[in-house]
Amino acid sequence: MMPPRWKKVLADLWVNKTRTLLVAMSIAVGVFAVGMIAESRVRMLRGLSEDYLRGDPFSGVIATEQTFDRELLNAIRKIDGVAEADARQGVTLRLKVGPNQWKTLNLDAFRDFDDIRVGKMSPVRGQWPPEDKTFVVERSAMNPALGETLAMGNSYVVETLEQKQRRIEITGVVHDLNLPPALFTGTYTGYITEDTLEWLGETRGQYGSVLFRVDKEHYFDQEYITVVAKAIRDKIEKSGIEVREIFIPPDPGESPVASFGLEPIVLILSAVGVLAVFLSGFLVTNTISGLLAQQTKQIGIMKAVGATTKQVMGMYFFLVVCFGLLALAIGAPLAYIAAGLFSDFFATLFNFNAKSYGILPEVLAMELFVSLVVPILGATYPLIRGSRITIREALASDSGAGGYGAGIIDRLINKVRGLPRPMLLSLRNTFRRKGRLALTMTTLVIAGATFIGVFCVQDSVKLSLDEFFQSLYRFDVGVDLDRKYRSRQLIQEAMSVPGVVYAETWGSIGTRRLRADGTESETIFLQAPPPDSPLIGPLLLKGRWLKPDDENGLVVSSGLVKAEEDVTVRDTITLKIKGRESDWQVVGVVKGFGNEMMAYANQPYYEREVREAGVSADLRIVTEQHDAAYQEQVQDSIEQHFREIGLNISSSTTLASEYQQTVDTFNIIIYCLLIMAVLTAVVGGLGLAGTMSMNVLERTREIGVMRAIGASDFSVLQIVMVEGIMIGMISWALGALLAFPLSKLLSDSVGTLFTGTPFSYTYSVNGALLWLGISVALAALASFLPAWNASRLTVRDVLAYE
Amino acid sequence: MSKVIRMTGMLVCLVLAVVVALLSITAGDTLYLVYLVVASLLGVAAGIIKNSGKR
């Protein structure tokens, strides 16, 4: 037969099911947060890293101005430090995805698909390698989020830069982890044979870039890779070919998918996981402390009938373990399912395969720790105190409804007049247990501040993008041509298109800074607008903007100054343009977006330096109206007109589409942050539900008295729910205030993580109003069940209640 | 324990938890689990401090 004390424990669990569920849910929230985040980290980062390294990724890419042949490639392969190198030849086409809808398609051609030595791709379905006059597509182009539907087996029209059109079939799908996903670049990638390349009008064997990798010991050593890249550059330049750009990934050995955005997201989530566990530990300890405080009298009675301290402690530890096991049973499977959904969601967005490793021992160990060890630790101190209490103290104790009336807040509340009596009662009840109120509010306030903070980040991203686009992208349609044409002709032809009110051409070229010690910087994009161009109005941080009579004046972006720390206004710096060195005087620093290394020069002087007078491949157009539909309409007209007169467009864009694509990229981060805000809100909501439940339990006798003097079910329900909603509203006000510093910190961190510099900060009033609605709804929901229980108490129940 | 001491103790725990959260950003898989343990212990500590001095 079961000893009576264990019967009491089971009865405690069973009779008060709402309380049991609330305590278990408080613990389960921590289990869920830990399980989901730790599991997702492993599924996403470990799986991605393993797949990426298996494909022999490149350590660097060197692009050349002129093409080179296999002889130079073989010479590069022999350079010390180069483990393997491959040359790539590609063709950029326009792919018709709908009526008047074109996408940029890069097709890489291979001589032998069995001899790809660097940056291997893995077949997903269909043919591999591709047959002639067909191509296999990189699978991120098929992401449903892109809107267009490419399908294997379908033929598509492609157009070369020379406006030759071909129909080409997609016969297979591959996965290439060396590329950033099409969702973020807007460019599709495919793979073809050299015969197909010739069919598309290119000459085989003329390479434009070399991909190299170093030995596996130095995969992650950026310094070593830079030295090897420079040796390759020297070799290329000695053969008389100019190097256009050297690209070494910011995190060598890590997939661009990870560096591009996944890792920062996982890192932010990891930090949130740590805070969620802290809050859960706090909530659990408080809930169990409150629970034990309620049982003090029962402890006294048990002791009076002969229970020892050890037996009492054993009983309550067992109770806590039961709560923990229940929480584990709720939280762990949910965490596993959520981690799967969460990683699959990001895997689809970032184009990688999230891997399941089954039940991970380390994750299970953490879940056991949070579900069992944390509640036991939290319960130990109050249990020791509670079980050592003497019978007299225990029986004399009163875990009642708390004192009211003495404090400043209480006196202020007493002065409130004009409210209905039940409302006044709710208001006073709210402040009866100030410690418990503070605890409930802590989680709700943090949840509110996080939620509003996420919206502040979203608004700050928009503000930064608005500033960026309004200062540097003051055109409606941008057109890149396949080669340089006479600027005057381009402008005249653009102006002849209906809807165009202004057009100008810009010069642009990739350069590198030659430092005093002889080393070279990363690629700097030098742009040359016409003097007094109305299409640029940058935000000046230092110095001044270009004057029409500036000869070698140069305005640089904040990203350039950050990377080249010694560059300041009035400095003279040397740029290497087309292999020639020229001196420029820095006259100003403008705010750029993130770490982009940009420089601006006057067009006449720029044209002299690059020795290309009056020609351009970069046309910028202002349209009569500025909405997205009109911009697209004019873009189509320009493309059609230019095609008719033989001006070959390599790509064109509208301001609206560029803006939307950038906003969409950041929205992914916002969704991720929202998940963490919701997680905190769940913790806060559970905390509130627990508080309200305890309040009702403690006030059982009061409720009985109210009912005895005629209070209806509705009045009791109203009193409890209004108290909950009041807590929700106070927490909203405090959360909205805390959101100021928190959102600034969050906005700065996200900006720095993703773009290298903090975003321009703005507070989100819409976010604050939305949270007001949610917190009131959450408070109403959290207090409904305790309120319902209270309204169903009968006078008889109450008189029997101890 | 006075209210001021309790409040200070809880704040110290919260600040330490924020520090641990920031440190966890650069942590590897194993170290991350250690940080989770530390954070949950800080939560327990904050809870105990808050409830100390009560019956």
Coordinates of N, CA and C in Angstrom, one line a residue, chain A residues 60-63 212 225-226 229-230 232-233 243-248 512 520-523:
Chain A
G60 N 39.9 31.6 -52.4 CA 39.8 32.9 -53.0 C 39.5 32.8 -54.4
V61 N 39.1 34.0 -55.0 CA 38.8 34.1 -56.4 C 39.5 35.3 -57.0
I62 N 40.2 35.1 -58.1 CA 40.8 36.3 -58.7 C 40.2 36.5 -60.1
A63 N 39.6 37.7 -60.3 CA 39.0 38.0 -61.6 C 40.0 38.8 -62.4
F212 N 41.0 29.3 -56.4 CA 42.0 28.5 -55.8 C 41.7 28.1 -54.4
I225 N 46.1 32.8 -46.8 CA 45.4 32.8 -48.1 C 45.7 34.1 -48.8
T226 N 45.8 35.2 -48.1 CA 46.1 36.5 -48.7 C 47.5 36.5 -49.4
A229 N 47.2 34.5 -52.5 CA 46.5 35.2 -53.5 C 47.4 36.2 -54.2
K230 N 48.2 36.8 -53.4 CA 49.1 37.9 -54.0 C 50.1 37.2 -54.9
I232 N 49.6 34.6 -56.7 CA 48.8 34.3 -57.9 C 48.7 35.5 -58.7
R233 N 48.3 36.6 -58.0 CA 48.2 37.9 -58.7 C 49.4 38.3 -59.5
V243 N 44.7 42.2 -63.2 CA 43.8 41.6 -62.2 C 42.8 42.6 -61.9
R244 N 41.5 42.3 -62.0 CA 40.4 43.2 -61.7 C 40.1 43.2 -60.3
E245 N 40.0 42.0 -59.7 CA 39.6 41.9 -58.3 C 40.1 40.7 -57.7
I246 N 40.5 40.8 -56.4 CA 40.8 39.6 -55.6 C 39.7 39.5 -54.5
F247 N 39.1 38.4 -54.5 CA 38.1 38.2 -53.5 C 38.5 37.0 -52.5
I248 N 38.6 37.4 -51.3 CA 38.9 36.4 -50.3 C 37.7 36.5 -49.3
R512 N 42.1 49.8 -56.7 CA 42.7 49.4 -55.4 C 43.6 50.6 -54.9
E520 N 48.4 46.5 -51.1 CA 47.2 47.1 -51.8 C 45.9 46.8 -51.0
S521 N 45.0 47.6 -51.1 CA 43.7 47.5 -50.4 C 42.8 46.5 -51.1
E522 N 41.6 46.2 -50.5 CA 40.6 45.4 -51.2 C 40.1 46.4 -52.4
T523 N 39.2 45.8 -53.2 CA 38.7 46.6 -54.3 C 37.8 47.8 -53.8

